[in-house]
Tab-separated table of C-alpha atoms and ligand atoms in Angstrom:
chain	number	residue	atom	x	y	z
A	1	MET	CA	-5.798	-10.015	5.988
A	2	THR	CA	-2.614	-12.067	7.537
A	3	ALA	CA	-1.084	-8.562	9.521
A	4	HIS	CA	2.939	-9.454	9.432
A	5	THR	CA	4.349	-6.594	11.379
A	6	ALA	CA	8.078	-6.943	10.402
A	7	THR	CA	7.884	-4.747	7.288
A	8	HIS	CA	10.782	-3.281	5.089
A	9	PRO	CA	9.950	0.021	5.277
A	10	GLU	CA	9.461	1.716	1.862
A	11	SER	CA	11.489	5.085	1.509
A	12	ILE	CA	11.256	7.729	-1.809
A	13	ARG	CA	13.354	10.519	-2.635
A	14	GLN	CA	10.282	12.097	-4.108
A	15	SER	CA	6.276	12.004	-4.116
A	16	ARG	CA	4.498	12.108	-7.648
A	17	THR	CA	1.689	14.836	-7.661
A	18	VAL	CA	-1.450	14.731	-8.571
A	19	GLU	CA	-2.480	15.443	-12.256
A	20	GLN	CA	-5.925	15.540	-12.433
A	21	LEU	CA	-8.796	14.626	-9.824
A	22	ILE	CA	-12.248	12.805	-11.533
A	23	THR	CA	-15.725	12.588	-10.161
A	24	GLY	CA	-17.201	9.060	-11.131
A	25	LYS	CA	-20.042	9.091	-12.720
A	26	ALA	CA	-23.202	7.769	-11.790
A	27	THR	CA	-24.612	4.617	-13.914
A	28	SER	CA	-26.348	1.044	-13.407
A	29	ASP	CA	-25.183	-2.185	-15.384
A	30	GLY	CA	-26.120	-6.157	-14.835
A	31	ALA	CA	-29.900	-6.506	-14.487
A	32	GLY	CA	-30.656	-3.139	-12.916
A	33	VAL	CA	-27.306	-2.583	-10.421
A	34	LYS	CA	-26.612	1.229	-9.091
A	35	LEU	CA	-23.092	2.103	-9.258
A	36	THR	CA	-20.458	5.146	-9.717
A	37	ARG	CA	-17.842	4.657	-13.085
A	38	VAL	CA	-14.645	5.847	-11.411
A	39	LEU	CA	-12.409	4.726	-14.354
A	40	THR	CA	-14.277	5.257	-17.686
A	41	GLN	CA	-13.475	3.996	-21.050
A	42	SER	CA	-11.911	8.033	-21.704
A	43	LEU	CA	-8.915	7.360	-19.216
A	44	GLN	CA	-7.958	3.889	-20.830
A	45	ARG	CA	-4.904	5.257	-22.374
A	46	ARG	CA	-3.804	7.627	-19.850
A	47	LEU	CA	-4.493	4.572	-16.851
A	48	ASP	CA	-3.578	1.596	-19.335
A	49	PRO	CA	-2.902	-1.138	-18.590
A	50	PHE	CA	-6.422	-0.514	-16.401
A	51	LEU	CA	-9.783	-0.897	-18.651
A	52	MET	CA	-12.308	0.179	-15.829
A	53	LEU	CA	-12.998	0.482	-11.874
A	54	ASP	CA	-16.600	0.658	-10.010
A	55	ALA	CA	-17.591	1.316	-7.182
A	56	PHE	CA	-20.732	-0.095	-5.433
A	57	GLY	CA	-22.217	1.096	-1.964
A	58	SER	CA	-25.793	1.233	-0.739
A	59	ASP	CA	-27.871	0.105	1.785
A	60	GLN	CA	-30.932	-0.019	-0.149
A	61	PRO	CA	-31.832	-3.876	-1.711
A	62	ASP	CA	-33.187	-2.185	-4.713
A	63	ASP	CA	-29.480	-0.817	-5.578
A	64	TYR	CA	-28.749	-4.271	-5.816
A	65	ILE	CA	-30.537	-7.156	-5.583
A	66	ALA	CA	-30.990	-8.029	-9.222
A	67	GLY	CA	-27.646	-8.454	-9.075
A	68	PHE	CA	-25.352	-9.450	-13.085
A	69	PRO	CA	-26.987	-12.398	-14.987
A	70	ASP	CA	-25.648	-14.613	-17.099
A	71	HIS	CA	-22.864	-12.479	-19.054
A	72	PRO	CA	-19.571	-13.008	-21.300
A	73	HIS	CA	-16.300	-11.657	-21.215
A	74	ARG	CA	-13.292	-12.224	-23.242
A	75	GLY	CA	-9.697	-10.653	-23.431
A	76	PHE	CA	-8.890	-8.894	-20.018
A	77	GLU	CA	-9.417	-9.457	-16.323
A	78	THR	CA	-11.596	-9.052	-13.298
A	79	ILE	CA	-10.497	-8.266	-10.021
A	80	THR	CA	-13.664	-7.921	-7.701
A	81	TYR	CA	-12.817	-6.615	-4.071
A	82	MET	CA	-15.944	-6.867	-2.046
A	83	ILE	CA	-15.542	-4.512	1.054
A	84	ALA	CA	-19.344	-5.387	2.607
A	85	GLY	CA	-22.229	-8.113	1.100
A	86	ARG	CA	-21.822	-11.513	-0.279
A	87	MET	CA	-22.419	-12.195	-3.895
A	88	LEU	CA	-22.277	-15.596	-5.624
A	89	HIS	CA	-19.955	-15.946	-8.849
A	90	ARG	CA	-21.021	-18.872	-11.080
A	91	ASP	CA	-18.896	-19.188	-14.409
A	92	SER	CA	-18.811	-21.487	-18.042
A	93	ALA	CA	-15.113	-23.376	-16.411
A	94	GLY	CA	-17.213	-24.549	-13.702
A	95	HIS	CA	-16.675	-22.529	-10.648
A	96	GLU	CA	-18.043	-21.281	-8.296
A	97	GLY	CA	-17.844	-18.969	-5.400
A	98	LEU	CA	-18.735	-17.061	-2.643
A	99	LEU	CA	-17.845	-13.692	-2.549
A	100	GLU	CA	-18.272	-11.787	1.219
A	101	ASN	CA	-16.454	-9.653	3.502
A	102	GLY	CA	-13.358	-8.160	2.681
A	103	GLY	CA	-12.739	-11.425	0.145
A	104	VAL	CA	-11.258	-10.915	-3.052
A	105	GLN	CA	-12.457	-13.062	-6.605
A	106	TRP	CA	-9.479	-12.351	-9.594
A	107	MET	CA	-10.868	-13.749	-12.967
A	108	THR	CA	-9.066	-14.031	-15.754
A	109	ALA	CA	-11.573	-14.207	-18.803
A	110	GLY	CA	-8.726	-15.033	-21.368
A	111	ARG	CA	-10.686	-16.592	-24.126
A	112	GLY	CA	-14.092	-16.197	-23.126
A	113	VAL	CA	-16.228	-16.609	-19.890
A	114	ILE	CA	-19.809	-16.411	-19.296
A	115	HIS	CA	-20.737	-15.926	-15.445
A	116	SER	CA	-23.775	-14.714	-13.121
A	117	GLU	CA	-22.270	-12.700	-10.163
A	118	ILE	CA	-26.160	-12.447	-7.909
A	119	PRO	CA	-26.247	-10.837	-4.190
A	120	GLN	CA	-27.003	-13.627	-1.580
A	121	GLN	CA	-28.574	-10.982	0.979
A	122	GLU	CA	-31.999	-9.626	0.888
A	123	GLU	CA	-30.952	-6.763	3.044
A	124	GLY	CA	-27.867	-4.794	4.786
A	125	VAL	CA	-25.161	-3.185	3.005
A	126	MET	CA	-23.661	-4.564	-0.218
A	127	GLU	CA	-20.127	-2.452	-0.743
A	128	GLY	CA	-17.245	-3.149	-2.844
A	129	PHE	CA	-15.573	-2.441	-6.066
A	130	GLN	CA	-14.692	-3.880	-9.584
A	131	LEU	CA	-11.430	-3.244	-11.370
A	132	TRP	CA	-10.658	-4.006	-15.132
A	133	LEU	CA	-6.988	-4.825	-15.482
A	134	ASN	CA	-6.430	-5.589	-19.520
A	135	LEU	CA	-4.484	-8.913	-21.018
A	136	PRO	CA	-1.331	-8.224	-23.211
A	137	ALA	CA	-2.247	-9.177	-27.015
A	138	ARG	CA	-0.324	-12.458	-26.504
A	139	ASP	CA	-2.139	-13.345	-23.719
A	140	LYS	CA	-5.736	-12.083	-25.116
A	141	LEU	CA	-7.182	-15.486	-26.190
A	142	THR	CA	-5.494	-17.447	-22.970
A	143	GLU	CA	-7.411	-20.279	-21.620
A	144	PRO	CA	-9.549	-18.629	-18.357
A	145	TRP	CA	-8.557	-18.355	-14.958
A	146	TYR	CA	-10.312	-17.755	-11.786
A	147	ARG	CA	-9.184	-17.583	-7.535
A	148	ASP	CA	-11.374	-16.731	-4.665
A	149	PHE	CA	-9.398	-15.161	-1.590
A	150	THR	CA	-10.687	-14.441	1.201
A	151	ALA	CA	-10.103	-12.055	3.501
A	152	ALA	CA	-7.857	-14.270	5.649
A	153	ASP	CA	-5.987	-15.503	2.997
A	154	LEU	CA	-4.274	-11.672	1.652
A	155	PRO	CA	-1.718	-10.855	2.814
A	156	GLY	CA	-1.631	-8.015	4.590
A	157	PHE	CA	0.863	-5.968	6.858
A	158	VAL	CA	0.741	-2.949	9.436
A	159	THR	CA	3.027	0.068	10.031
A	160	GLU	CA	5.112	1.306	12.828
A	161	ALA	CA	2.305	4.362	11.748
A	162	GLY	CA	-0.256	2.217	11.718
A	163	VAL	CA	-1.450	1.883	8.419
A	164	ALA	CA	-2.937	-1.816	8.044
A	165	VAL	CA	-2.122	-2.517	3.890
A	166	THR	CA	-3.721	-5.093	2.427
A	167	VAL	CA	-1.891	-6.422	-0.639
A	168	ILE	CA	-4.220	-7.458	-3.238
A	169	ALA	CA	-1.425	-7.702	-5.824
A	170	GLY	CA	2.285	-6.763	-6.673
A	171	GLU	CA	3.921	-6.037	-3.347
A	172	SER	CA	4.698	-3.327	-0.874
A	173	HIS	CA	7.246	-3.319	1.567
A	174	GLY	CA	8.739	-6.670	1.214
A	175	VAL	CA	4.718	-8.507	1.260
A	176	THR	CA	4.146	-10.304	-1.341
A	177	GLY	CA	0.124	-9.911	-3.025
A	178	ALA	CA	-1.865	-12.408	-3.370
A	179	VAL	CA	-1.130	-12.673	-7.150
A	180	ILE	CA	1.622	-11.572	-9.606
A	181	ARG	CA	0.865	-10.506	-13.457
A	182	GLU	CA	4.594	-10.140	-14.989
A	183	ALA	CA	3.539	-8.049	-17.958
A	184	THR	CA	1.682	-5.768	-16.497
A	185	ALA	CA	3.417	-5.914	-13.235
A	186	PRO	CA	-0.370	-4.286	-11.389
A	187	LEU	CA	0.041	-3.508	-7.516
A	188	TYR	CA	-3.917	-3.526	-5.746
A	189	LEU	CA	-3.364	-1.465	-1.954
A	190	ASP	CA	-5.890	-1.285	0.253
A	191	LEU	CA	-4.512	1.407	2.985
A	192	TYR	CA	-6.469	2.089	6.520
A	193	LEU	CA	-4.918	5.356	7.632
A	194	PRO	CA	-5.798	6.581	11.233
A	195	THR	CA	-5.986	10.017	11.691
A	196	GLY	CA	-2.557	12.066	10.719
A	197	ALA	CA	-0.875	8.452	9.340
A	198	ARG	CA	1.772	8.847	6.670
A	199	PHE	CA	1.757	5.824	3.816
A	200	THR	CA	4.910	5.899	1.060
A	201	GLN	CA	5.179	3.220	-1.600
A	202	ALA	CA	7.913	2.997	-4.056
A	203	LEU	CA	6.124	3.510	-8.130
A	204	PRO	CA	8.471	2.874	-11.038
A	205	ALA	CA	8.197	5.924	-12.510
A	206	GLY	CA	6.903	4.820	-16.156
A	207	HIS	CA	3.749	2.589	-14.527
A	208	ASN	CA	0.702	4.745	-14.685
A	209	ALA	CA	-0.757	5.459	-11.337
A	210	PHE	CA	-3.815	6.352	-9.256
A	211	VAL	CA	-5.546	6.366	-5.780
A	212	TYR	CA	-9.450	6.424	-5.143
A	213	VAL	CA	-10.255	7.698	-2.164
A	214	TYR	CA	-13.326	5.607	-0.233
A	215	ARG	CA	-13.544	6.865	3.221
A	216	GLY	CA	-12.637	10.389	4.960
A	217	ALA	CA	-9.562	12.350	3.203
A	218	VAL	CA	-5.824	12.670	2.370
A	219	ARG	CA	-3.156	14.668	0.734
A	220	ILE	CA	-0.438	13.944	-1.790
A	221	ALA	CA	2.129	16.874	-2.647
A	222	GLY	CA	0.157	19.091	-1.502
A	223	SER	CA	-3.095	18.354	-3.027
A	224	GLU	CA	-6.251	17.750	-1.407
A	225	ILE	CA	-8.187	14.094	-2.078
A	226	PRO	CA	-11.609	14.536	-0.896
A	227	THR	CA	-14.394	11.504	-0.140
A	228	GLN	CA	-14.864	9.687	-3.352
A	229	ARG	CA	-12.508	10.819	-5.819
A	230	MET	CA	-9.546	9.405	-8.025
A	231	ALA	CA	-6.445	11.427	-7.888
A	232	ILE	CA	-4.916	10.635	-10.951
A	233	LEU	CA	-0.721	10.455	-9.731
A	234	ALA	CA	1.592	12.127	-12.298
A	235	ASN	CA	4.468	10.450	-14.074
A	236	ASP	CA	7.742	12.587	-13.302
A	237	ALA	CA	10.790	11.118	-13.974
A	238	GLN	CA	12.044	12.273	-11.241
A	239	ALA	CA	9.178	10.750	-9.365
A	240	ASP	CA	9.841	7.602	-7.385
A	241	GLY	CA	6.779	7.093	-5.473
A	242	VAL	CA	3.706	7.805	-2.998
A	243	THR	CA	3.409	9.329	0.493
A	244	ILE	CA	-0.374	9.152	1.538
A	245	GLU	CA	-0.987	11.128	4.380
A	246	ALA	CA	-4.587	11.081	5.982
A	247	LEU	CA	-6.567	13.959	7.364
A	248	GLY	CA	-8.670	12.027	9.485
A	249	GLU	CA	-9.329	8.635	9.204
A	250	ALA	CA	-9.323	7.283	5.246
A	251	LYS	CA	-9.148	4.011	3.132
A	252	VAL	CA	-7.598	4.431	0.127
A	253	LEU	CA	-6.836	2.233	-2.675
A	254	LEU	CA	-4.017	2.387	-4.101
A	255	ILE	CA	-3.434	0.796	-8.077
A	256	ALA	CA	-0.430	1.135	-10.484
A	257	GLY	CA	0.870	-1.122	-13.149
A	258	GLN	CA	2.784	-1.261	-16.198
A	259	PRO	CA	1.273	-0.014	-19.324
A	260	LEU	CA	1.101	-2.212	-22.413
A	261	ASN	CA	0.840	0.415	-24.954
A	262	GLU	CA	-1.403	-1.340	-26.639
A	263	PRO	CA	-4.380	-0.440	-29.032
A	264	ILE	CA	-7.429	-1.371	-27.079
A	265	ALA	CA	-10.752	-1.661	-29.411
A	266	GLN	CA	-13.721	-2.168	-26.591
A	267	TYR	CA	-17.198	-3.433	-27.246
A	268	GLY	CA	-19.209	-3.768	-23.515
A	269	PRO	CA	-17.314	-6.761	-21.775
A	270	PHE	CA	-15.116	-7.108	-24.760
A	271	VAL	CA	-11.368	-5.770	-25.133
A	272	MET	CA	-9.032	-6.915	-27.823
A	273	ASN	CA	-6.714	-4.994	-29.660
A	274	THR	CA	-8.885	-4.668	-33.013
A	275	GLU	CA	-12.194	-4.040	-34.539
A	276	GLN	CA	-11.922	-7.345	-36.373
A	277	GLU	CA	-11.291	-9.664	-33.419
A	278	ILE	CA	-14.622	-8.096	-31.134
A	279	TYR	CA	-15.823	-9.198	-34.685
A	280	GLN	CA	-15.050	-12.197	-33.406
A	281	ALA	CA	-15.527	-12.173	-30.554
A	282	ILE	CA	-19.160	-11.551	-30.877
A	283	ASN	CA	-19.945	-14.281	-33.586
A	284	ASP	CA	-18.114	-16.744	-31.352
A	285	PHE	CA	-20.496	-15.944	-28.299
A	286	ARG	CA	-23.257	-15.469	-30.439
A	287	GLU	CA	-22.410	-19.088	-32.081
A	288	GLY	CA	-22.221	-20.413	-28.324
A	289	ARG	CA	-18.187	-20.518	-28.747
A	290	LEU	CA	-16.976	-17.986	-26.608
A	291	ALA	CA	-16.229	-20.286	-23.608
A	292	SER	CA	-16.687	-23.855	-25.123
B	301	MN	MN1	-18.346	-10.174	-15.193
């Protein structure tokens, strides 16, 4: 994180409340990587423009060693945030990058990418998150795009209360994040809160927002959010942001975005607007046209 101390504190009139607490579902993907699907398909409309959030974390090599061999994507963006561990990415557009401790990989699949994500360690902890962000209909077949950000590349700041903020996307307290997207206006913050510290973030009322607590516990507008829970934040026209208070030391992802309000058609790694476009994606993949 590039630490800035001079910040523009955000003040809000009223915090959003917690609409629902979600416990992730244990599953496996790729060649047998164990993970927790926090944002599942049934929440895609509620949390538009976000399509999926997976949390992975294990110190057992059997849980991650097989990785994700070659597989396709079309129609959206994947954002991988590696808290601990090393993963090598290779794709059909010729990109290769090592993702490690605190780094972020942002990949716009657009009209098609075939890639692999393979662990580069045989022991130790592998922990991180993969978020799927939808593309507007007009951009679903855009050129693929890819960037790696090391931990040092990611903008960040520390508040007066000692909250360390990494701004992966969007803008917080006057600090512009690593990636900005106009259509979905994603905000993606990783927060470290010392015991008892509060953090306030302004959020447009119409944007969908959620937090995921991955260490400790926090309180939002009177509701406690325990570790490894996602809290969906209510869209109340009166609420102009959120205030998060740490109960003990806590680490939290705060994610928000502008809904696209377009039809969502998903078949595995393809997310389009219609069934017809899904058949097209499957055919293009089978016939070798997806990523050419
Ligand atoms: Mn993938």
